[in-house]
Amino acid sequence: MPRTALPRPAAISSDEYRVRRQALMAALPTHSAVLISAASLVTRNRDSEYAFRQDSDFHYLSGFPEPDALLVLLPGRDAGEAVLFCQEKDPSQEVWTGIRIGAEAAVTGYGVDEAYENDTRDTLLPELLEGRETLFLPLDNGEMLALVESLRAELAPQARRGERTPRAFADIVPLIHAQRLIKSEAELGLMRHAARISAQAHRRAMQNVGPGLFEYQLQAELEHEFVWHGAREPAYATIVGGGENACVLHYIENSAALRDGDLVLIDAGGEFELYAGDITRTFPVNGRFTPAQRELYEVVLKAQCRAVAAVAPGTTLSAIHDGVVHDLTAGLIRLGLLESPLEARIDDHGYRRFFLHATSHWLGLDVHDVGTYRLDGEPRVLTPGMVLTVEPGLYIPDAEDVPEAYRGIGIRIEDDVAVTAIGHEVLTADVPKEVTEIEALMRKG
Ligand code: GLY
Ligand code: MN
Ligand code: MN
């Protein structure tokens, strides 16, 4: 009998996209315009393209899912502030690559005020930008810069007559990213779903692992679960590292056989409606932690649980990271991997031999999501609606000066956590991380 699917969360409404555009425009000066382009298809090799992934900022402001589109925002324009250019309807192409939405359905289905097909863009865009002095666009986008240069050339006669035409360019990206940092209820619904699918995938991996299996076979278990539940792509390249491979932070080769007695580290998350899940779990290939593996694991677990518990409005990622550094360093000293005293090992960064990355990053449409980590020179204070990961780890090199039992062990534990008004919500609680819970689930597998 087919399995039942998880209940689907509500989609983002076209009203919400409109509210986002209005919030962005409210922050802009008069006589300005915003240009933001969709992603394009990228060739993989002769006649084959990589799966299309929409640009996150373009998606955030439009929800429009096709490549080669351009969103133009014109604050204060009476005839409508949001204009979209999109691919032409073209039955001879559509029979090969699928139905295109077209301008008419872009207005009815996506809530922009006007839409035109791309073949009208060269004529219409200069007209739309007449009277606009500052163009806001992503300044790191070479194609967009070339486009606005050609627009300026086009509008040179009007400029010579003293009319208002684009004279200044400014970066729109920081404004969009500040907005994206705080997730709406609808976004949190999608993120809960991405997290739940990702958690289920990790449970499946725990229940289907065993010595002799290749790392890519566990990758297949995870990615089967993602796709089956509608997370059609991983949010980033799946990491499955057995034994020492766990010490390579972004190990994506996934080509080795898993060995009896080793741990395996899996860092994998599904992308649902463009929102990322990002979970790491580390567990024994044969279902039982050895005493040494367990000792190290408990150090990471304790630091991770205390860091998750600390997530609340008013604290900072920097303070949470300091707590993790304290707990991991104390554990490393207790296990004989570092020499005491604790404060000295924190001050001289001795722990960095074993823990060399940050504890957290923002999570959202991008796995390493946007938004600055500091504000006015200070660590940014957490507020409700932010979503972050908590992912301490220990990676012990195979070196002669470390106790033999711990050599070559890599452990990371990662959860996705939303900041709420009264504290936090762990989005990825469906996958176990306590030793006894992991071993019990694996026995069921
Ligand atoms: N999967 C990448 C990360 O955890 O940051
Ligand atoms: Mn991760
Ligand atoms: Mn992460």
Short mmCIF file of C-alpha atoms and ligand atoms in Angstrom, two decimals:
data_model
loop_
_atom_site.label_atom_id
_atom_site.label_comp_id
_atom_site.label_asym_id
_atom_site.label_seq_id
_atom_site.Cartn_x
_atom_site.Cartn_y
_atom_site.Cartn_z
CA MET A 1 0.00 0.00 0.00
CA PRO A 2 1.38 3.46 -0.82
CA ARG A 3 2.51 5.47 2.19
CA THR A 4 0.53 8.54 3.20
CA ALA A 5 2.09 11.90 2.54
CA LEU A 6 2.66 14.51 5.24
CA PRO A 7 -0.03 17.23 5.24
CA ARG A 8 1.12 20.02 2.94
CA PRO A 9 1.56 23.50 4.42
CA ALA A 10 -0.17 26.53 2.89
CA ALA A 11 1.63 28.20 0.00
CA ILE A 12 2.74 31.83 0.21
CA SER A 13 -0.18 33.92 -1.06
CA SER A 14 0.14 36.50 -3.83
CA ASP A 15 -1.00 39.04 -1.22
CA GLU A 16 2.05 38.23 0.88
CA TYR A 17 4.36 38.78 -2.09
CA ARG A 18 2.63 42.16 -2.66
CA VAL A 19 3.11 43.13 0.99
CA ARG A 20 6.81 42.25 0.72
CA ARG A 21 7.21 44.44 -2.37
CA GLN A 22 5.40 47.30 -0.64
CA ALA A 23 7.58 46.97 2.46
CA LEU A 24 10.69 47.14 0.28
CA MET A 25 9.45 50.17 -1.67
CA ALA A 26 8.51 51.96 1.56
CA ALA A 27 12.23 52.08 2.37
CA LEU A 28 13.20 53.72 -0.96
CA PRO A 29 13.42 57.38 -1.94
CA THR A 30 10.91 58.89 -4.37
CA HIS A 31 11.85 58.84 -8.06
CA SER A 32 13.56 55.48 -7.67
CA ALA A 33 13.06 52.09 -9.27
CA VAL A 34 14.11 48.53 -8.47
CA LEU A 35 15.27 45.99 -11.05
CA ILE A 36 15.68 42.40 -10.01
CA SER A 37 16.14 39.48 -12.35
CA ALA A 38 15.21 35.83 -12.25
CA ALA A 39 17.86 33.13 -12.55
CA SER A 40 18.68 31.64 -15.96
CA LEU A 41 19.07 28.04 -16.98
CA VAL A 42 22.66 26.82 -16.79
CA THR A 43 24.08 24.32 -19.27
CA ARG A 44 25.36 21.13 -17.68
CA ASN A 45 26.70 19.60 -20.84
CA ARG A 46 25.58 19.55 -24.46
CA ASP A 47 21.79 20.00 -24.62
CA SER A 48 21.36 19.23 -20.90
CA GLU A 49 20.76 21.82 -18.25
CA TYR A 50 21.06 21.78 -14.49
CA ALA A 51 17.69 21.65 -12.75
CA PHE A 52 16.37 25.20 -12.67
CA ARG A 53 16.58 26.94 -9.29
CA GLN A 54 14.96 30.37 -9.03
CA ASP A 55 17.00 33.25 -7.65
CA SER A 56 16.08 33.54 -3.96
CA ASP A 57 15.66 37.34 -3.92
CA PHE A 58 13.57 37.33 -7.10
CA HIS A 59 11.45 34.54 -5.68
CA TYR A 60 11.02 36.36 -2.38
CA LEU A 61 9.54 39.38 -4.14
CA SER A 62 7.50 37.67 -6.85
CA GLY A 63 6.95 33.95 -6.36
CA PHE A 64 7.30 33.75 -10.15
CA PRO A 65 8.89 30.39 -10.98
CA GLU A 66 10.34 30.82 -14.48
CA PRO A 67 13.82 31.70 -15.70
CA ASP A 68 14.61 34.83 -17.74
CA ALA A 69 12.18 37.18 -16.09
CA LEU A 70 12.70 40.71 -14.76
CA LEU A 71 10.77 42.36 -11.94
CA VAL A 72 10.57 46.16 -12.07
CA LEU A 73 9.28 48.03 -9.02
CA LEU A 74 8.21 51.62 -9.55
CA PRO A 75 7.29 53.21 -6.20
CA GLY A 76 4.35 55.59 -6.46
CA ARG A 77 3.44 54.76 -10.08
CA ASP A 78 -0.32 55.31 -10.48
CA ALA A 79 -0.73 52.62 -13.13
CA GLY A 80 0.76 50.00 -10.81
CA GLU A 81 4.05 49.64 -8.96
CA ALA A 82 5.02 46.07 -9.94
CA VAL A 83 5.77 45.23 -13.57
CA LEU A 84 7.10 41.87 -14.73
CA PHE A 85 8.81 40.93 -17.98
CA CYS A 86 8.69 37.20 -18.74
CA GLN A 87 9.32 34.63 -21.44
CA GLU A 88 7.11 34.78 -24.52
CA LYS A 89 4.37 32.21 -24.98
CA ASP A 90 5.72 30.07 -27.82
CA PRO A 91 3.91 26.83 -28.70
CA SER A 92 6.83 25.58 -30.79
CA GLN A 93 9.14 25.83 -27.72
CA GLU A 94 6.53 24.83 -25.17
CA VAL A 95 6.07 21.45 -26.84
CA TRP A 96 9.71 20.74 -25.92
CA THR A 97 10.21 22.40 -22.57
CA GLY A 98 6.75 22.82 -21.05
CA ILE A 99 4.04 25.42 -20.80
CA ARG A 100 5.22 28.98 -20.15
CA ILE A 101 3.12 31.15 -17.88
CA GLY A 102 3.05 34.18 -20.18
CA ALA A 103 2.21 37.78 -19.40
CA GLU A 104 -1.54 37.42 -18.97
CA ALA A 105 -1.36 34.62 -16.39
CA ALA A 106 1.54 36.38 -14.65
CA VAL A 107 -0.90 39.15 -13.70
CA THR A 108 -3.83 36.94 -12.77
CA GLY A 109 -1.78 34.24 -11.04
CA TYR A 110 1.07 36.15 -9.39
CA GLY A 111 -0.45 39.50 -8.45
CA VAL A 112 1.90 41.83 -10.34
CA ASP A 113 0.16 44.90 -11.73
CA GLU A 114 1.34 44.56 -15.33
CA ALA A 115 3.29 41.95 -17.23
CA TYR A 116 4.89 41.97 -20.67
CA GLU A 117 6.77 39.42 -22.68
CA ASN A 118 10.53 39.79 -22.99
CA ASP A 119 10.46 40.79 -26.67
CA THR A 120 8.87 44.13 -25.66
CA ARG A 121 11.43 44.86 -22.96
CA ASP A 122 13.88 46.98 -24.94
CA THR A 123 11.09 49.36 -25.92
CA LEU A 124 9.05 49.42 -22.72
CA LEU A 125 11.72 49.46 -20.03
CA PRO A 126 13.19 52.88 -20.96
CA GLU A 127 9.66 54.31 -20.94
CA LEU A 128 8.94 52.81 -17.52
CA LEU A 129 12.12 54.30 -16.11
CA GLU A 130 11.53 57.84 -17.32
CA GLY A 131 11.39 60.13 -14.30
CA ARG A 132 13.32 57.67 -12.09
CA GLU A 133 16.65 58.99 -10.77
CA THR A 134 18.01 56.17 -8.63
CA LEU A 135 18.03 52.60 -9.84
CA PHE A 136 18.25 49.98 -7.14
CA LEU A 137 19.62 46.65 -8.38
CA PRO A 138 21.98 43.89 -7.24
CA LEU A 139 25.33 45.58 -7.90
CA ASP A 140 27.13 42.24 -8.06
CA ASN A 141 25.12 41.19 -11.11
CA GLY A 142 27.14 41.94 -14.24
CA GLU A 143 24.21 41.35 -16.60
CA MET A 144 22.03 43.79 -14.71
CA LEU A 145 24.77 46.41 -14.71
CA ALA A 146 25.12 46.00 -18.49
CA LEU A 147 21.35 46.36 -18.82
CA VAL A 148 21.21 49.62 -16.89
CA GLU A 149 24.20 51.01 -18.80
CA SER A 150 22.35 50.44 -22.05
CA LEU A 151 19.24 52.03 -20.53
CA ARG A 152 21.23 55.12 -19.61
CA ALA A 153 22.48 55.38 -23.18
CA GLU A 154 18.92 55.03 -24.39
CA LEU A 155 17.73 57.77 -22.06
CA ALA A 156 20.64 60.15 -22.80
CA PRO A 157 18.53 62.50 -24.96
CA GLN A 158 16.02 62.98 -22.13
CA ALA A 159 18.90 63.52 -19.71
CA ARG A 160 20.32 66.26 -21.99
CA ARG A 161 16.94 67.98 -22.03
CA GLY A 162 17.17 68.14 -18.23
CA GLU A 163 14.50 65.54 -17.62
CA ARG A 164 14.75 63.12 -14.70
CA THR A 165 16.51 59.94 -15.81
CA PRO A 166 18.54 57.33 -13.92
CA ARG A 167 21.68 59.02 -12.61
CA ALA A 168 22.63 56.86 -9.67
CA PHE A 169 22.81 53.15 -9.00
CA ALA A 170 22.41 51.70 -5.54
CA ASP A 171 22.51 48.19 -4.12
CA ILE A 172 19.08 46.73 -3.40
CA VAL A 173 20.49 43.55 -1.91
CA PRO A 174 21.01 44.65 1.73
CA LEU A 175 17.42 45.91 1.94
CA ILE A 176 15.95 42.66 0.61
CA HIS A 177 18.21 40.62 2.84
CA ALA A 178 17.24 42.54 5.96
CA GLN A 179 13.61 41.76 5.12
CA ARG A 180 14.32 38.06 4.43
CA LEU A 181 15.97 37.63 7.83
CA ILE A 182 12.59 37.76 9.60
CA LYS A 183 10.31 34.93 8.48
CA SER A 184 6.53 35.28 8.25
CA GLU A 185 4.08 32.69 9.59
CA ALA A 186 3.66 31.30 6.07
CA GLU A 187 7.41 31.00 5.61
CA LEU A 188 7.72 29.26 8.99
CA GLY A 189 5.05 26.80 7.82
CA LEU A 190 7.18 25.91 4.79
CA MET A 191 10.33 25.71 6.90
CA ARG A 192 8.66 23.40 9.43
CA HIS A 193 7.75 21.17 6.50
CA ALA A 194 11.26 21.21 4.99
CA ALA A 195 12.60 20.36 8.47
CA ARG A 196 10.11 17.55 8.98
CA ILE A 197 10.91 15.96 5.63
CA SER A 198 14.62 16.28 6.37
CA ALA A 199 14.15 14.71 9.82
CA GLN A 200 12.27 11.81 8.31
CA ALA A 201 15.10 11.30 5.82
CA HIS A 202 17.64 11.11 8.64
CA ARG A 203 15.51 8.55 10.46
CA ARG A 204 15.37 6.50 7.29
CA ALA A 205 19.17 6.64 6.99
CA MET A 206 19.58 5.51 10.62
CA GLN A 207 17.28 2.57 9.99
CA ASN A 208 18.94 1.49 6.76
CA VAL A 209 22.65 1.74 7.54
CA GLY A 210 25.05 -1.14 7.98
CA PRO A 211 28.68 -2.14 7.46
CA GLY A 212 29.64 -2.58 3.81
CA LEU A 213 27.10 -0.11 2.49
CA PHE A 214 28.58 2.72 0.44
CA GLU A 215 28.16 6.30 1.57
CA TYR A 216 26.26 7.09 -1.64
CA GLN A 217 23.73 4.40 -0.79
CA LEU A 218 22.83 6.27 2.38
CA GLN A 219 22.68 9.45 0.26
CA ALA A 220 20.14 7.61 -1.90
CA GLU A 221 18.02 6.74 1.17
CA LEU A 222 17.96 10.39 2.24
CA GLU A 223 17.26 11.82 -1.20
CA HIS A 224 14.54 9.25 -1.89
CA GLU A 225 12.75 10.51 1.21
CA PHE A 226 13.20 14.18 0.21
CA VAL A 227 11.77 13.71 -3.26
CA TRP A 228 8.97 11.39 -2.15
CA HIS A 229 7.70 14.15 0.14
CA GLY A 230 7.98 16.89 -2.47
CA ALA A 231 11.36 18.32 -1.49
CA ARG A 232 12.46 17.85 -5.05
CA GLU A 233 16.09 18.85 -4.55
CA PRO A 234 18.47 18.73 -1.61
CA ALA A 235 19.01 22.21 -0.18
CA TYR A 236 22.79 21.66 -0.62
CA ALA A 237 25.05 18.79 -1.62
CA THR A 238 24.35 15.87 0.74
CA ILE A 239 27.27 14.98 3.02
CA VAL A 240 27.67 11.35 4.08
CA GLY A 241 31.05 10.77 5.72
CA GLY A 242 31.99 7.46 7.29
CA GLY A 243 34.90 7.22 9.78
CA GLU A 244 37.56 9.85 9.14
CA ASN A 245 35.64 11.34 6.22
CA ALA A 246 33.49 13.00 8.87
CA CYS A 247 36.46 15.26 9.65
CA VAL A 248 36.25 16.85 6.18
CA LEU A 249 33.66 19.53 6.85
CA HIS A 250 32.08 19.64 3.40
CA TYR A 251 32.84 16.06 2.30
CA ILE A 252 30.52 15.38 -0.66
CA GLU A 253 32.42 12.60 -2.41
CA ASN A 254 30.24 10.02 -0.63
CA SER A 255 32.09 7.19 -2.37
CA ALA A 256 33.61 5.08 0.44
CA ALA A 257 32.31 1.90 2.05
CA LEU A 258 31.04 2.23 5.62
CA ARG A 259 33.01 0.22 8.15
CA ASP A 260 31.89 -1.77 11.15
CA GLY A 261 32.91 0.10 14.30
CA ASP A 262 32.98 3.55 12.62
CA LEU A 263 30.60 6.44 13.02
CA VAL A 264 28.94 8.02 10.02
CA LEU A 265 28.18 11.74 9.85
CA ILE A 266 25.27 12.84 7.67
CA ASP A 267 24.64 16.51 6.94
CA ALA A 268 21.62 16.69 4.64
CA GLY A 269 18.43 18.67 4.18
CA GLY A 270 15.65 18.83 1.65
CA GLU A 271 14.51 21.99 -0.09
CA PHE A 272 10.72 22.42 0.03
CA GLU A 273 9.20 25.25 -2.00
CA LEU A 274 12.72 26.73 -2.01
CA TYR A 275 13.08 26.67 1.80
CA ALA A 276 15.97 24.70 3.24
CA GLY A 277 16.19 22.05 5.91
CA ASP A 278 19.70 21.54 7.33
CA ILE A 279 20.27 18.65 9.73
CA THR A 280 23.38 16.82 10.87
CA ARG A 281 23.38 13.58 12.82
CA THR A 282 26.28 11.29 13.64
CA PHE A 283 25.64 7.65 14.52
CA PRO A 284 27.38 4.25 14.61
CA VAL A 285 27.39 2.23 11.38
CA ASN A 286 26.68 -0.97 13.34
CA GLY A 287 24.09 0.58 15.64
CA ARG A 288 26.19 0.74 18.85
CA PHE A 289 28.48 3.56 19.96
CA THR A 290 31.86 2.42 21.32
CA PRO A 291 32.75 3.89 24.74
CA ALA A 292 35.22 6.37 23.17
CA GLN A 293 32.78 7.44 20.46
CA ARG A 294 30.12 7.90 23.09
CA GLU A 295 32.38 10.00 25.32
CA LEU A 296 33.11 12.43 22.51
CA TYR A 297 29.52 12.35 21.30
CA GLU A 298 28.19 13.29 24.73
CA VAL A 299 30.51 16.30 24.81
CA VAL A 300 29.10 17.59 21.51
CA LEU A 301 25.54 16.69 22.48
CA LYS A 302 25.69 18.53 25.79
CA ALA A 303 27.10 21.65 24.11
CA GLN A 304 24.46 21.44 21.39
CA CYS A 305 21.53 21.00 23.79
CA ARG A 306 22.69 23.90 25.95
CA ALA A 307 23.10 26.09 22.86
CA VAL A 308 19.62 25.22 21.58
CA ALA A 309 18.16 25.96 25.02
CA ALA A 310 19.82 29.40 24.94
CA VAL A 311 18.06 30.50 21.73
CA ALA A 312 15.64 33.28 22.68
CA PRO A 313 14.92 36.91 21.88
CA GLY A 314 17.59 39.17 23.33
CA THR A 315 20.59 36.88 23.06
CA THR A 316 23.08 36.77 20.14
CA LEU A 317 24.69 34.08 18.00
CA SER A 318 28.00 35.27 19.36
CA ALA A 319 26.91 34.59 22.96
CA ILE A 320 25.58 31.16 21.95
CA HIS A 321 28.88 30.36 20.21
CA ASP A 322 30.83 31.41 23.31
CA GLY A 323 28.77 28.94 25.36
CA VAL A 324 29.56 26.17 22.88
CA VAL A 325 33.27 26.98 22.93
CA HIS A 326 33.20 26.83 26.72
CA ASP A 327 31.42 23.47 26.83
CA LEU A 328 33.48 21.82 24.07
CA THR A 329 36.76 23.05 25.54
CA ALA A 330 35.82 21.75 28.99
CA GLY A 331 34.96 18.39 27.42
CA LEU A 332 38.21 18.25 25.45
CA ILE A 333 40.17 18.87 28.65
CA ARG A 334 38.22 16.20 30.54
CA LEU A 335 38.99 13.63 27.80
CA GLY A 336 42.69 14.52 27.72
CA LEU A 337 42.65 16.13 24.27
CA LEU A 338 43.58 19.54 25.64
CA GLU A 339 45.52 20.58 28.71
CA SER A 340 43.88 22.58 31.44
CA PRO A 341 43.22 25.30 32.50
CA LEU A 342 39.95 25.96 30.69
CA GLU A 343 40.20 29.76 30.44
CA ALA A 344 43.69 29.56 28.93
CA ARG A 345 42.58 27.08 26.25
CA ILE A 346 39.66 29.34 25.37
CA ASP A 347 41.89 32.41 25.26
CA ASP A 348 44.65 30.80 23.16
CA HIS A 349 42.06 29.20 20.84
CA GLY A 350 43.48 25.72 21.55
CA TYR A 351 40.01 24.28 20.91
CA ARG A 352 40.19 25.39 17.28
CA ARG A 353 42.29 22.37 16.42
CA PHE A 354 39.11 20.33 16.98
CA PHE A 355 36.26 22.83 16.40
CA LEU A 356 36.96 25.27 13.61
CA HIS A 357 33.61 26.52 12.36
CA ALA A 358 30.85 28.77 13.63
CA THR A 359 28.04 27.34 15.74
CA SER A 360 25.20 28.90 13.72
CA HIS A 361 24.10 30.45 10.47
CA TRP A 362 20.78 31.88 9.34
CA LEU A 363 18.48 29.50 7.50
CA GLY A 364 15.74 30.23 4.97
CA LEU A 365 15.51 30.31 1.18
CA ASP A 366 19.27 29.76 1.20
CA VAL A 367 20.88 27.20 3.45
CA HIS A 368 23.42 29.79 4.53
CA ASP A 369 20.71 32.39 4.51
CA VAL A 370 21.03 36.12 4.11
CA GLY A 371 21.01 38.88 6.68
CA THR A 372 23.98 40.38 8.45
CA TYR A 373 25.36 38.85 11.63
CA ARG A 374 26.30 42.23 13.07
CA LEU A 375 24.39 45.47 13.31
CA ASP A 376 26.11 48.80 14.03
CA GLY A 377 29.29 46.90 14.83
CA GLU A 378 27.65 44.69 17.47
CA PRO A 379 26.42 41.08 17.24
CA ARG A 380 22.81 41.21 16.09
CA VAL A 381 20.25 40.59 18.82
CA LEU A 382 17.88 37.70 18.11
CA THR A 383 14.23 38.60 17.51
CA PRO A 384 11.14 36.47 16.79
CA GLY A 385 10.96 35.20 13.21
CA MET A 386 14.68 34.57 12.80
CA VAL A 387 15.63 30.98 11.96
CA LEU A 388 19.10 29.61 12.61
CA THR A 389 21.03 26.39 12.88
CA VAL A 390 22.85 25.15 15.99
CA GLU A 391 25.65 22.84 14.90
CA PRO A 392 28.67 22.34 17.14
CA GLY A 393 31.12 19.60 16.20
CA LEU A 394 34.40 17.98 17.15
CA TYR A 395 36.81 16.66 14.54
CA ILE A 396 39.76 14.74 15.94
CA PRO A 397 42.73 14.37 13.58
CA ASP A 398 44.53 11.07 13.20
CA ALA A 399 47.62 12.45 14.92
CA GLU A 400 50.08 10.86 17.31
CA ASP A 401 49.67 13.46 20.02
CA VAL A 402 45.97 12.72 20.59
CA PRO A 403 44.73 9.72 22.60
CA GLU A 404 44.47 6.78 20.23
CA ALA A 405 40.84 5.94 21.03
CA TYR A 406 39.63 9.29 19.66
CA ARG A 407 41.74 9.52 16.50
CA GLY A 408 39.85 10.05 13.26
CA ILE A 409 36.45 10.61 14.89
CA GLY A 410 34.28 13.42 13.53
CA ILE A 411 30.99 14.36 15.19
CA ARG A 412 28.53 17.15 14.42
CA ILE A 413 24.95 17.55 15.64
CA GLU A 414 22.80 20.15 13.89
CA ASP A 415 19.23 21.33 14.42
CA ASP A 416 17.15 24.11 12.88
CA VAL A 417 15.67 26.52 15.42
CA ALA A 418 13.19 29.38 15.04
CA VAL A 419 13.22 32.29 17.49
CA THR A 420 9.74 32.83 18.98
CA ALA A 421 8.31 35.57 21.21
CA ILE A 422 8.96 33.53 24.35
CA GLY A 423 12.00 31.47 23.37
CA HIS A 424 12.42 29.09 20.48
CA GLU A 425 10.93 26.25 18.47
CA VAL A 426 13.14 23.36 17.33
CA LEU A 427 11.98 22.58 13.78
CA THR A 428 13.97 19.36 13.52
CA ALA A 429 12.96 17.66 16.77
CA ASP A 430 11.63 14.59 14.91
CA VAL A 431 15.04 12.99 14.55
CA PRO A 432 16.71 11.58 17.67
CA LYS A 433 20.06 12.77 18.98
CA GLU A 434 20.33 11.14 22.44
CA VAL A 435 22.56 8.03 22.34
CA THR A 436 19.89 5.71 23.73
CA GLU A 437 17.24 7.05 21.33
CA ILE A 438 19.51 6.66 18.31
CA GLU A 439 20.46 3.11 19.28
CA ALA A 440 16.80 2.22 19.89
CA LEU A 441 15.71 3.56 16.49
CA MET A 442 18.56 1.74 14.77
CA ARG A 443 17.55 -1.54 16.43
CA LYS A 444 14.09 -1.09 14.91
CA GLY A 445 15.66 -0.65 11.46
N1 GLY B 1 25.21 21.93 5.41
C1 GLY B 1 26.04 23.04 5.54
C2 GLY B 1 25.95 23.57 6.87
O1 GLY B 1 25.53 22.90 7.79
O2 GLY B 1 26.25 24.69 7.10
MN MN B 2 24.32 21.22 7.66
MN MN B 3 24.22 24.28 8.71
#
